[in-house]
Amino acid sequence: MNGSIRTFGTDVSAQSRLMQLALAGLLGLFVIGFVGFSHVEAAHNAGHDYRHSMAFPCH
């Protein structure tokens, strides 16, 4: 084994997989941070309503 995952005819190395996960995590943190602390009322309210719909306590 060479440490890669074969999916749909492409080789994905472990390093590439970790980079994808890290970038997805950073994007998620950015979106949550932007929406959670946004001064734009529509963006903040949309995030707030989503948190309530997922039964996530926010206050």
N, CA, C and O atoms as a GROMACS GRO file, in nm:
protein
  236
    1MET      N    1   0.084  -0.118   0.000
    1MET     CA    2   0.000   0.000   0.000
    1MET      C    3   0.088   0.124   0.000
    1MET      O    4   0.192   0.128   0.065
    2ASN      N    5   0.046   0.223  -0.072
    2ASN     CA    6   0.124   0.346  -0.079
    2ASN      C    7   0.060   0.459   0.001
    2ASN      O    8   0.101   0.574  -0.014
    3GLY      N    9  -0.038   0.430   0.085
    3GLY     CA   10  -0.097   0.533   0.171
    3GLY      C   11  -0.197   0.622   0.099
    3GLY      O   12  -0.225   0.732   0.146
    4SER      N   13  -0.252   0.576  -0.011
    4SER     CA   14  -0.351   0.657  -0.081
    4SER      C   15  -0.483   0.583  -0.088
    4SER      O   16  -0.487   0.461  -0.073
    5ILE      N   17  -0.588   0.656  -0.111
    5ILE     CA   18  -0.722   0.601  -0.120
    5ILE      C   19  -0.766   0.610  -0.265
    5ILE      O   20  -0.754   0.715  -0.327
    6ARG      N   21  -0.818   0.501  -0.317
    6ARG     CA   22  -0.862   0.500  -0.457
    6ARG      C   23  -1.013   0.519  -0.459
    6ARG      O   24  -1.088   0.436  -0.408
    7THR      N   25  -1.057   0.630  -0.518
    7THR     CA   26  -1.199   0.662  -0.525
    7THR      C   27  -1.232   0.712  -0.665
    7THR      O   28  -1.172   0.810  -0.711
    8PHE      N   29  -1.324   0.648  -0.731
    8PHE     CA   30  -1.369   0.689  -0.864
    8PHE      C   31  -1.254   0.706  -0.961
    8PHE      O   32  -1.254   0.799  -1.042
    9GLY      N   33  -1.156   0.618  -0.954
    9GLY     CA   34  -1.047   0.620  -1.049
    9GLY      C   35  -0.940   0.723  -1.020
    9GLY      O   36  -0.853   0.745  -1.105
   10THR      N   37  -0.942   0.787  -0.906
   10THR     CA   38  -0.839   0.886  -0.873
   10THR      C   39  -0.771   0.845  -0.743
   10THR      O   40  -0.832   0.783  -0.657
   11ASP      N   41  -0.646   0.880  -0.730
   11ASP     CA   42  -0.571   0.855  -0.608
   11ASP      C   43  -0.570   0.981  -0.523
   11ASP      O   44  -0.538   1.090  -0.571
   12VAL      N   45  -0.607   0.966  -0.398
   12VAL     CA   46  -0.608   1.078  -0.304
   12VAL      C   47  -0.512   1.043  -0.192
   12VAL      O   48  -0.534   0.947  -0.118
   13SER      N   49  -0.405   1.119  -0.180
   13SER     CA   50  -0.308   1.090  -0.076
   13SER      C   51  -0.362   1.133   0.060
   13SER      O   52  -0.454   1.214   0.068
   14ALA      N   53  -0.303   1.079   0.165
   14ALA     CA   54  -0.344   1.113   0.301
   14ALA      C   55  -0.321   1.261   0.328
   14ALA      O   56  -0.401   1.325   0.396
   15GLN      N   57  -0.212   1.315   0.276
   15GLN     CA   58  -0.182   1.457   0.296
   15GLN      C   59  -0.287   1.544   0.228
   15GLN      O   60  -0.330   1.645   0.284
   16SER      N   61  -0.329   1.506   0.107
   16SER     CA   62  -0.431   1.581   0.036
   16SER      C   63  -0.563   1.575   0.111
   16SER      O   64  -0.635   1.675   0.120
   17ARG      N   65  -0.595   1.459   0.166
   17ARG     CA   66  -0.719   1.441   0.241
   17ARG      C   67  -0.719   1.529   0.366
   17ARG      O   68  -0.820   1.592   0.397
   18LEU      N   69  -0.606   1.535   0.437
   18LEU     CA   70  -0.597   1.620   0.555
   18LEU      C   71  -0.610   1.767   0.518
   18LEU      O   72  -0.672   1.844   0.592
   19MET      N   73  -0.552   1.807   0.406
   19MET     CA   74  -0.563   1.946   0.361
   19MET      C   75  -0.708   1.981   0.330
   19MET      O   76  -0.754   2.089   0.365
   20GLN      N   77  -0.779   1.891   0.266
   20GLN     CA   78  -0.920   1.915   0.235
   20GLN      C   79  -1.002   1.928   0.362
   20GLN      O   80  -1.087   2.017   0.372
   21LEU      N   81  -0.977   1.841   0.459
   21LEU     CA   82  -1.050   1.849   0.586
   21LEU      C   83  -1.018   1.979   0.661
   21LEU      O   84  -1.108   2.041   0.718
   22ALA      N   85  -0.893   2.019   0.660
   22ALA     CA   86  -0.853   2.142   0.729
   22ALA      C   87  -0.918   2.264   0.664
   22ALA      O   88  -0.968   2.352   0.734
   23LEU      N   89  -0.917   2.269   0.532
   23LEU     CA   90  -0.978   2.383   0.463
   23LEU      C   91  -1.129   2.386   0.482
   23LEU      O   92  -1.187   2.494   0.496
   24ALA      N   93  -1.193   2.270   0.484
   24ALA     CA   94  -1.337   2.265   0.509
   24ALA      C   95  -1.368   2.313   0.651
   24ALA      O   96  -1.466   2.385   0.672
   25GLY      N   97  -1.284   2.274   0.746
   25GLY     CA   98  -1.302   2.320   0.883
   25GLY      C   99  -1.285   2.471   0.896
   25GLY      O  100  -1.363   2.537   0.965
   26LEU      N  101  -1.183   2.525   0.831
   26LEU     CA  102  -1.162   2.669   0.835
   26LEU      C  103  -1.276   2.745   0.770
   26LEU      O  104  -1.318   2.850   0.819
   27LEU      N  105  -1.326   2.693   0.659
   27LEU     CA  106  -1.441   2.756   0.594
   27LEU      C  107  -1.562   2.754   0.686
   27LEU      O  108  -1.634   2.853   0.697
   28GLY      N  109  -1.586   2.642   0.752
   28GLY     CA  110  -1.697   2.632   0.845
   28GLY      C  111  -1.685   2.731   0.960
   28GLY      O  112  -1.783   2.796   0.997
   29LEU      N  113  -1.566   2.742   1.017
   29LEU     CA  114  -1.544   2.839   1.126
   29LEU      C  115  -1.564   2.982   1.079
   29LEU      O  116  -1.618   3.064   1.152
   30PHE      N  117  -1.519   3.011   0.956
   30PHE     CA  118  -1.538   3.145   0.902
   30PHE      C  119  -1.686   3.177   0.886
   30PHE      O  120  -1.732   3.284   0.923
   31VAL      N  121  -1.760   3.082   0.828
   31VAL     CA  122  -1.903   3.105   0.806
   31VAL      C  123  -1.976   3.122   0.939
   31VAL      O  124  -2.056   3.214   0.955
   32ILE      N  125  -1.948   3.034   1.035
   32ILE     CA  126  -2.013   3.045   1.165
   32ILE      C  127  -1.975   3.175   1.234
   32ILE      O  128  -2.060   3.243   1.292
   33GLY      N  129  -1.847   3.211   1.228
   33GLY     CA  130  -1.803   3.336   1.289
   33GLY      C  131  -1.863   3.457   1.223
   33GLY      O  132  -1.902   3.552   1.291
   34PHE      N  133  -1.871   3.456   1.091
   34PHE     CA  134  -1.929   3.570   1.018
   34PHE      C  135  -2.077   3.585   1.050
   34PHE      O  136  -2.124   3.695   1.079
   35VAL      N  137  -2.149   3.474   1.044
   35VAL     CA  138  -2.293   3.480   1.067
   35VAL      C  139  -2.322   3.511   1.215
   35VAL      O  140  -2.412   3.590   1.245
   36GLY      N  141  -2.249   3.450   1.303
   36GLY     CA  142  -2.274   3.468   1.445
   36GLY      C  143  -2.246   3.609   1.495
   36GLY      O  144  -2.314   3.658   1.585
   37PHE      N  145  -2.147   3.674   1.438
   37PHE     CA  146  -2.109   3.807   1.484
   37PHE      C  147  -2.137   3.914   1.380
   37PHE      O  148  -2.083   4.025   1.390
   38SER      N  149  -2.219   3.884   1.283
   38SER     CA  150  -2.248   3.978   1.176
   38SER      C  151  -2.336   4.092   1.226
   38SER      O  152  -2.428   4.071   1.305
   39HIS      N  153  -2.305   4.212   1.179
   39HIS     CA  154  -2.388   4.326   1.210
   39HIS      C  155  -2.498   4.343   1.107
   39HIS      O  156  -2.587   4.426   1.122
   40VAL      N  157  -2.492   4.262   1.000
   40VAL     CA  158  -2.598   4.260   0.900
   40VAL      C  159  -2.712   4.178   0.961
   40VAL      O  160  -2.697   4.058   0.982
   41GLU      N  161  -2.823   4.242   0.987
   41GLU     CA  162  -2.931   4.177   1.061
   41GLU      C  163  -2.986   4.054   0.989
   41GLU      O  164  -3.017   3.954   1.054
   42ALA      N  165  -2.998   4.060   0.857
   42ALA     CA  166  -3.054   3.946   0.783
   42ALA      C  167  -2.965   3.823   0.796
   42ALA      O  168  -3.015   3.712   0.815
   43ALA      N  169  -2.833   3.840   0.787
   43ALA     CA  170  -2.740   3.727   0.799
   43ALA      C  171  -2.743   3.670   0.940
   43ALA      O  172  -2.746   3.548   0.958
   44HIS      N  173  -2.744   3.757   1.038
   44HIS     CA  174  -2.746   3.711   1.177
   44HIS      C  175  -2.875   3.637   1.208
   44HIS      O  176  -2.873   3.532   1.271
   45ASN      N  177  -2.988   3.692   1.164
   45ASN     CA  178  -3.117   3.627   1.192
   45ASN      C  179  -3.129   3.493   1.122
   45ASN      O  180  -3.188   3.399   1.176
   46ALA      N  181  -3.074   3.481   1.001
   46ALA     CA  182  -3.078   3.353   0.929
   46ALA      C  183  -3.000   3.248   1.006
   46ALA      O  184  -3.046   3.136   1.022
   47GLY      N  185  -2.882   3.284   1.055
   47GLY     CA  186  -2.802   3.191   1.134
   47GLY      C  187  -2.869   3.156   1.265
   47GLY      O  188  -2.866   3.042   1.310
   48HIS      N  189  -2.931   3.255   1.327
   48HIS     CA  190  -3.001   3.235   1.453
   48HIS      C  191  -3.118   3.140   1.435
   48HIS      O  192  -3.138   3.050   1.516
   49ASP      N  193  -3.196   3.160   1.331
   49ASP     CA  194  -3.310   3.072   1.304
   49ASP      C  195  -3.263   2.930   1.274
   49ASP      O  196  -3.327   2.833   1.316
   50TYR      N  197  -3.153   2.916   1.202
   50TYR     CA  198  -3.100   2.783   1.172
   50TYR      C  199  -3.058   2.712   1.300
   50TYR      O  200  -3.086   2.593   1.318
   51ARG      N  201  -2.991   2.782   1.388
   51ARG     CA  202  -2.949   2.720   1.515
   51ARG      C  203  -3.070   2.669   1.592
   51ARG      O  204  -3.066   2.559   1.647
   52HIS      N  205  -3.177   2.748   1.596
   52HIS     CA  206  -3.297   2.704   1.666
   52HIS      C  207  -3.362   2.583   1.596
   52HIS      O  208  -3.412   2.493   1.663
   53SER      N  209  -3.361   2.581   1.465
   53SER     CA  210  -3.423   2.470   1.393
   53SER      C  211  -3.347   2.339   1.416
   53SER      O  212  -3.405   2.232   1.405
   54MET      N  213  -3.218   2.348   1.447
   54MET     CA  214  -3.138   2.228   1.474
   54MET      C  215  -3.131   2.197   1.623
   54MET      O  216  -3.053   2.111   1.665
   55ALA      N  217  -3.212   2.265   1.704
   55ALA     CA  218  -3.219   2.247   1.850
   55ALA      C  219  -3.085   2.275   1.916
   55ALA      O  220  -3.050   2.210   2.015
   56PHE      N  221  -3.010   2.371   1.862
   56PHE     CA  222  -2.880   2.411   1.917
   56PHE      C  223  -2.901   2.535   2.002
   56PHE      O  224  -2.947   2.637   1.951
   57PRO      N  225  -2.868   2.529   2.130
   57PRO     CA  226  -2.890   2.647   2.215
   57PRO      C  227  -2.792   2.758   2.178
   57PRO      O  228  -2.673   2.735   2.160
   58CYS      N  229  -2.844   2.877   2.167
   58CYS     CA  230  -2.756   2.987   2.129
   58CYS      C  231  -2.763   3.104   2.226
   58CYS      O  232  -2.687   3.200   2.211
   59HIS      N  233  -2.851   3.098   2.323
   59HIS     CA  234  -2.855   3.203   2.425
   59HIS      C  235  -2.923   3.153   2.548
   59HIS      O  236  -2.936   3.228   2.646
   0.00000   0.00000   0.00000
